[in-house]
Coordinates of C-alpha atoms and ligand atoms in Angstrom, one line a residue:
M1 CA 263.6 130.4 166.7
R2 CA 265.2 129.9 170.1
Q3 CA 264.7 126.1 169.8
Y4 CA 266.7 125.8 166.6
S5 CA 270.5 125.2 166.5
P6 CA 272.5 127.5 164.3
L7 CA 273.1 124.6 161.9
T8 CA 269.4 123.8 161.6
I9 CA 268.7 127.5 160.8
I10 CA 271.3 127.4 158.1
F11 CA 270.0 124.1 156.7
Y12 CA 266.4 125.4 156.7
I13 CA 267.3 128.7 154.9
I14 CA 268.8 126.7 152.1
G15 CA 265.2 125.7 151.2
P16 CA 263.9 129.0 150.0
I17 CA 267.2 129.9 148.4
L18 CA 267.0 126.7 146.2
I19 CA 263.4 127.6 145.2
I20 CA 264.4 131.1 144.2
F21 CA 267.4 129.7 142.3
S22 CA 265.0 127.2 140.6
H23 CA 262.9 130.1 139.2
F24 CA 265.9 131.6 137.5
G25 CA 267.2 128.1 136.5
S26 CA 263.9 127.5 134.7
L27 CA 265.0 130.2 132.2
L28 CA 267.6 127.7 130.9
V29 CA 264.8 125.9 128.9
F30 CA 264.5 129.1 126.7
K31 CA 268.2 128.8 125.9
T32 CA 268.4 125.1 125.3
G33 CA 264.9 124.4 124.0
L34 CA 263.1 121.2 125.0
S35 CA 263.2 117.9 123.3
W36 CA 260.3 115.5 123.8
G37 CA 262.5 113.5 126.2
A38 CA 263.0 116.6 128.4
I39 CA 259.2 117.4 128.3
V40 CA 258.6 113.8 129.5
W41 CA 261.2 114.4 132.3
I42 CA 259.4 117.6 133.4
V43 CA 256.0 115.8 133.6
F44 CA 257.4 112.7 135.2
L45 CA 259.3 114.7 137.9
Y46 CA 256.2 116.8 138.5
L47 CA 253.8 113.9 138.9
I48 CA 256.0 111.7 141.1
R49 CA 257.0 114.5 143.4
M50 CA 253.5 116.0 143.6
L51 CA 252.2 112.5 144.6
G52 CA 255.0 112.5 147.2
T53 CA 253.8 115.9 148.5
T54 CA 250.1 115.0 148.6
G55 CA 250.2 111.2 149.2
I56 CA 253.2 111.0 151.6
Y57 CA 253.8 114.4 153.3
H58 CA 250.1 115.4 153.5
R59 CA 247.8 112.4 153.7
L60 CA 250.3 109.9 155.3
L61 CA 252.8 111.8 157.4
T62 CA 250.7 114.7 158.6
H63 CA 247.1 113.4 158.7
K64 CA 247.8 109.6 159.0
S65 CA 244.8 109.0 156.7
Y66 CA 246.3 105.5 156.0
Q67 CA 249.1 103.4 157.3
A68 CA 252.3 102.4 155.5
P69 CA 255.6 100.6 156.4
A70 CA 258.2 102.9 157.9
L71 CA 260.6 102.2 155.0
F72 CA 258.0 103.3 152.5
L73 CA 257.5 106.5 154.5
W74 CA 261.2 107.2 154.7
L75 CA 261.7 106.7 150.9
G76 CA 258.6 108.7 150.1
C77 CA 259.9 111.6 152.3
I78 CA 263.2 111.5 150.4
V79 CA 261.4 111.7 147.0
T80 CA 259.2 114.5 148.4
A81 CA 262.1 116.5 149.8
S82 CA 263.7 116.4 146.3
A83 CA 260.7 118.6 145.2
G84 CA 262.1 121.5 147.3
Q85 CA 259.2 121.0 149.7
M86 CA 261.6 121.1 152.7
G87 CA 261.7 118.2 155.2
P88 CA 259.1 116.2 157.0
S89 CA 259.3 118.0 160.4
W90 CA 259.2 121.5 158.8
W91 CA 256.3 120.5 156.4
K92 CA 254.1 118.8 159.0
A93 CA 254.7 121.6 161.6
H94 CA 253.4 124.3 159.2
H95 CA 250.5 122.2 158.0
M96 CA 249.3 121.3 161.5
N97 CA 249.6 125.0 162.4
H98 CA 247.4 125.8 159.3
H99 CA 244.7 123.4 160.5
Q100 CA 244.8 124.6 164.1
H101 CA 244.5 128.3 163.1
S102 CA 242.9 128.2 159.6
D103 CA 242.3 131.7 158.3
K104 CA 243.0 133.2 161.8
E105 CA 245.8 135.5 162.9
L106 CA 248.2 132.6 163.6
D107 CA 247.7 130.9 160.2
G108 CA 251.1 131.4 158.6
H109 CA 249.9 131.6 155.0
S110 CA 246.2 132.5 155.0
P111 CA 245.1 134.9 152.1
N112 CA 242.3 136.1 154.4
T113 CA 244.0 137.7 157.4
R114 CA 246.8 140.2 157.1
F115 CA 246.6 141.4 153.5
Q116 CA 243.9 142.0 150.8
G117 CA 243.8 141.7 147.0
I118 CA 246.9 140.8 145.1
R119 CA 249.1 141.2 148.2
A120 CA 247.0 138.5 149.9
F121 CA 247.5 136.2 146.9
Y122 CA 251.2 136.8 146.8
W123 CA 251.5 136.2 150.5
S124 CA 249.7 132.8 150.4
Q125 CA 251.3 131.8 147.1
G126 CA 254.8 131.9 148.6
G127 CA 255.6 135.4 150.0
W128 CA 255.1 133.9 153.6
L129 CA 258.2 131.8 153.0
L130 CA 260.3 134.9 152.8
S131 CA 259.1 136.2 156.2
S132 CA 259.6 135.2 159.8
E133 CA 256.6 132.8 159.3
F134 CA 259.1 130.5 157.6
F135 CA 260.4 129.1 160.8
P136 CA 257.7 126.9 162.6
A137 CA 257.0 127.8 166.2
K138 CA 257.2 124.1 167.1
L139 CA 258.2 120.9 165.4
P140 CA 256.0 117.8 165.6
R141 CA 257.4 115.4 168.2
D142 CA 256.5 112.2 166.4
V143 CA 258.6 113.2 163.4
E144 CA 261.4 114.5 165.6
N145 CA 261.5 111.3 167.5
D146 CA 262.1 109.3 164.3
K147 CA 265.8 109.6 163.8
V148 CA 265.6 108.8 160.0
L149 CA 262.9 111.4 159.4
K150 CA 264.8 113.9 161.5
V151 CA 267.9 113.4 159.3
I152 CA 265.9 113.8 156.1
D153 CA 264.3 117.0 157.6
R154 CA 267.6 118.7 158.3
L155 CA 269.3 117.5 155.1
H156 CA 266.2 118.1 152.9
F157 CA 268.4 119.9 150.3
V158 CA 270.5 116.8 149.6
P159 CA 267.7 115.1 147.5
V160 CA 267.1 118.3 145.6
L161 CA 270.8 118.7 144.7
S162 CA 271.1 115.0 143.9
L163 CA 268.1 115.1 141.5
A164 CA 269.6 118.2 139.9
A165 CA 272.9 116.4 139.4
L166 CA 271.0 113.3 138.0
S167 CA 269.2 115.5 135.5
Y168 CA 272.4 117.0 134.3
F169 CA 274.0 113.5 134.1
I170 CA 271.0 112.3 131.9
G171 CA 270.8 115.2 129.5
G172 CA 273.2 118.0 130.3
M173 CA 272.0 121.6 130.6
E174 CA 268.7 120.8 128.8
Y175 CA 267.6 118.3 131.4
L176 CA 268.9 120.5 134.2
G177 CA 266.7 123.3 132.9
A178 CA 263.8 120.8 132.7
F179 CA 264.5 119.9 136.4
F180 CA 264.3 123.5 137.5
F181 CA 261.2 124.1 135.4
S182 CA 259.4 121.1 136.8
T183 CA 260.5 122.1 140.4
T184 CA 259.2 125.7 139.9
L185 CA 255.9 124.5 138.5
L186 CA 255.5 122.1 141.3
F187 CA 256.2 124.7 143.9
H188 CA 253.5 127.0 142.6
G189 CA 251.1 124.1 142.1
V190 CA 251.4 123.2 145.8
Q191 CA 251.1 126.8 146.9
T192 CA 247.7 127.2 145.1
V193 CA 246.2 125.0 147.8
N194 CA 247.2 127.7 150.3
S195 CA 246.0 130.5 148.1
L196 CA 243.3 129.7 145.6
S197 CA 241.7 127.0 147.7
H198 CA 241.1 129.5 150.4
I199 CA 239.8 132.2 148.0
V200 CA 237.8 130.7 145.1
G201 CA 235.5 127.7 144.9
D202 CA 232.4 126.2 146.4
R203 CA 231.9 125.2 150.1
P204 CA 229.7 122.1 150.1
F205 CA 230.7 121.4 153.8
I206 CA 230.4 123.4 156.9
T207 CA 233.8 124.5 158.3
N208 CA 234.9 127.3 160.5
E209 CA 237.3 128.9 157.9
F210 CA 237.2 129.8 154.2
S211 CA 238.4 126.5 152.6
R212 CA 237.0 125.8 149.1
N213 CA 236.7 123.0 146.7
N214 CA 238.5 124.2 143.6
A215 CA 238.7 122.0 140.4
F216 CA 241.6 123.9 138.9
V217 CA 243.7 123.4 142.0
A218 CA 242.6 119.8 142.2
F219 CA 243.9 119.3 138.6
L220 CA 247.2 120.9 139.5
T221 CA 247.7 119.0 142.7
L222 CA 246.3 115.6 141.9
G223 CA 243.2 116.0 144.1
E224 CA 244.3 118.3 146.9
G225 CA 242.1 121.2 145.6
W226 CA 239.1 119.5 147.1
H227 CA 240.1 121.5 150.1
N228 CA 236.8 122.2 151.7
L229 CA 236.2 118.4 152.1
H230 CA 239.7 118.1 153.5
H231 CA 239.1 120.8 156.2
A232 CA 235.8 119.2 157.1
F233 CA 237.2 115.7 157.3
Q234 CA 241.0 116.1 157.8
S235 CA 241.8 112.4 158.3
S236 CA 240.0 111.2 155.1
S237 CA 242.3 109.5 152.7
R238 CA 240.0 110.6 149.9
H239 CA 239.5 114.4 149.3
G240 CA 237.5 114.2 146.1
I241 CA 234.0 114.2 147.6
T242 CA 231.2 116.8 147.3
I243 CA 227.4 117.1 147.9
R244 CA 225.1 117.8 145.0
S245 CA 221.3 118.0 145.4
G246 CA 221.6 116.4 148.8
R247 CA 223.6 113.4 147.5
V248 CA 227.2 112.4 148.0
V249 CA 229.2 112.7 144.7
Y250 CA 232.8 111.4 144.3
L251 CA 235.2 113.6 142.3
P252 CA 238.5 112.8 140.5
D253 CA 241.2 112.4 143.1
P254 CA 244.5 110.9 141.6
T255 CA 246.2 110.9 145.0
Y256 CA 243.4 108.7 146.4
S257 CA 243.8 106.4 143.3
F258 CA 247.6 106.3 144.1
I259 CA 246.8 105.3 147.7
K260 CA 244.4 102.6 146.5
A261 CA 247.2 101.3 144.2
L262 CA 249.5 101.2 147.2
E263 CA 246.8 99.3 149.1
F264 CA 246.6 96.8 146.2
L265 CA 250.4 96.4 146.4
G266 CA 250.2 95.8 150.1
L267 CA 252.0 99.1 150.9
A268 CA 249.0 100.9 152.4
S269 CA 246.3 99.8 154.9
K270 CA 243.6 101.1 157.1
L271 CA 242.5 103.8 154.7
R272 CA 240.3 106.3 156.6
M273 CA 237.1 107.7 155.1
P274 CA 234.0 109.4 156.4
T275 CA 230.7 107.5 155.9
E276 CA 228.0 109.0 153.7
T277 CA 226.0 109.7 156.8
D278 CA 228.8 111.8 158.2
L279 CA 229.3 113.6 154.9
L280 CA 225.6 114.5 154.6
A281 CA 225.4 115.6 158.3
R282 CA 228.2 118.0 157.7
S283 CA 226.9 119.4 154.4
Q284 CA 225.7 122.9 153.9
C285 CA 222.2 121.8 152.9
S286 CA 221.8 119.8 156.1
F287 CA 222.2 123.1 158.1
E288 CA 220.1 125.4 155.9
H289 CA 217.0 124.8 158.0
S290 CA 218.7 123.8 161.1
E291 CA 219.2 125.6 164.4
L292 CA 222.2 123.4 165.2
P293 CA 225.5 125.2 165.9
V294 CA 228.2 125.1 163.3
P295 CA 230.4 122.1 164.0
V296 CA 234.0 122.6 164.9
E297 CA 236.6 120.2 163.5
T298 CA 237.7 117.8 166.3
S299 CA 239.5 115.1 164.4
I300 CA 242.9 116.8 164.5
V301 CA 244.8 116.1 167.7
S302 CA 247.8 118.1 168.9
V303 CA 251.1 116.5 168.2
Y304 CA 253.1 119.1 170.0
E305 CA 254.4 119.0 173.6
Ligands
ZN1 ZN1 243.6 125.0 154.1
ZN2 ZN1 245.8 119.0 155.7

């Protein structure tokens, strides 16, 4: 933590405090009840902010699986920060670390290293945020060099509080409770990628960790649950891909559909995608009778100094 200023430490710690507060705030919906309008608000906030997390923070900011204008990235990061997902530097730092050390000792939220059973699930589902693992060892220099992204990163809690205020302005305590409820659901939805997608599901592709394709997680996270494909081809803008009976099969991936819509609108370009030859060469069935060594992911490059 030596590289962090006292102010940055305080600003970062506000993140988990807001998430804990959001859990308790969700209980408001039991007091106020939920109108259809409030239910629509919950679903709308969940979908738009999940797309921000998956389509902006993960596939654009972290993996650069497509290109987009800087203004779109900045606005997308503000929307995503309003989900209580922390800021772009913090998020990318943790996720790059996850890919560099997946299911190894230095993986901050693996369910397969330091604990077993329900404790391992709790750890990967959010417990790690309440430990020293919360502070990234290093921040990504490309994000830190972008002054706008750096400001969004340190002031990540401002969009959260602004959206809470907007919710209250729209519909009083009922909509404020709906905001908390949506934020809490979203938090746990995102965390299932760290937990369930490294525990339960199939592994159609050869990787050197325990990532899984999990349809339930893909449903909750608009396509991110196809996590084994993602670990095998980290720069792919499409995650919903598997291999069945030696053939490439495409799976529902709403985040990829979102990116395609952005492309149609001229906001996304240069979408990256493995060829079917690459996919089949990396599939489990191609190695069943092969003496070839297990391939190691090489597509991720260090963004740290
Ligand atoms: Zn993973
Ligand atoms: Zn990733």
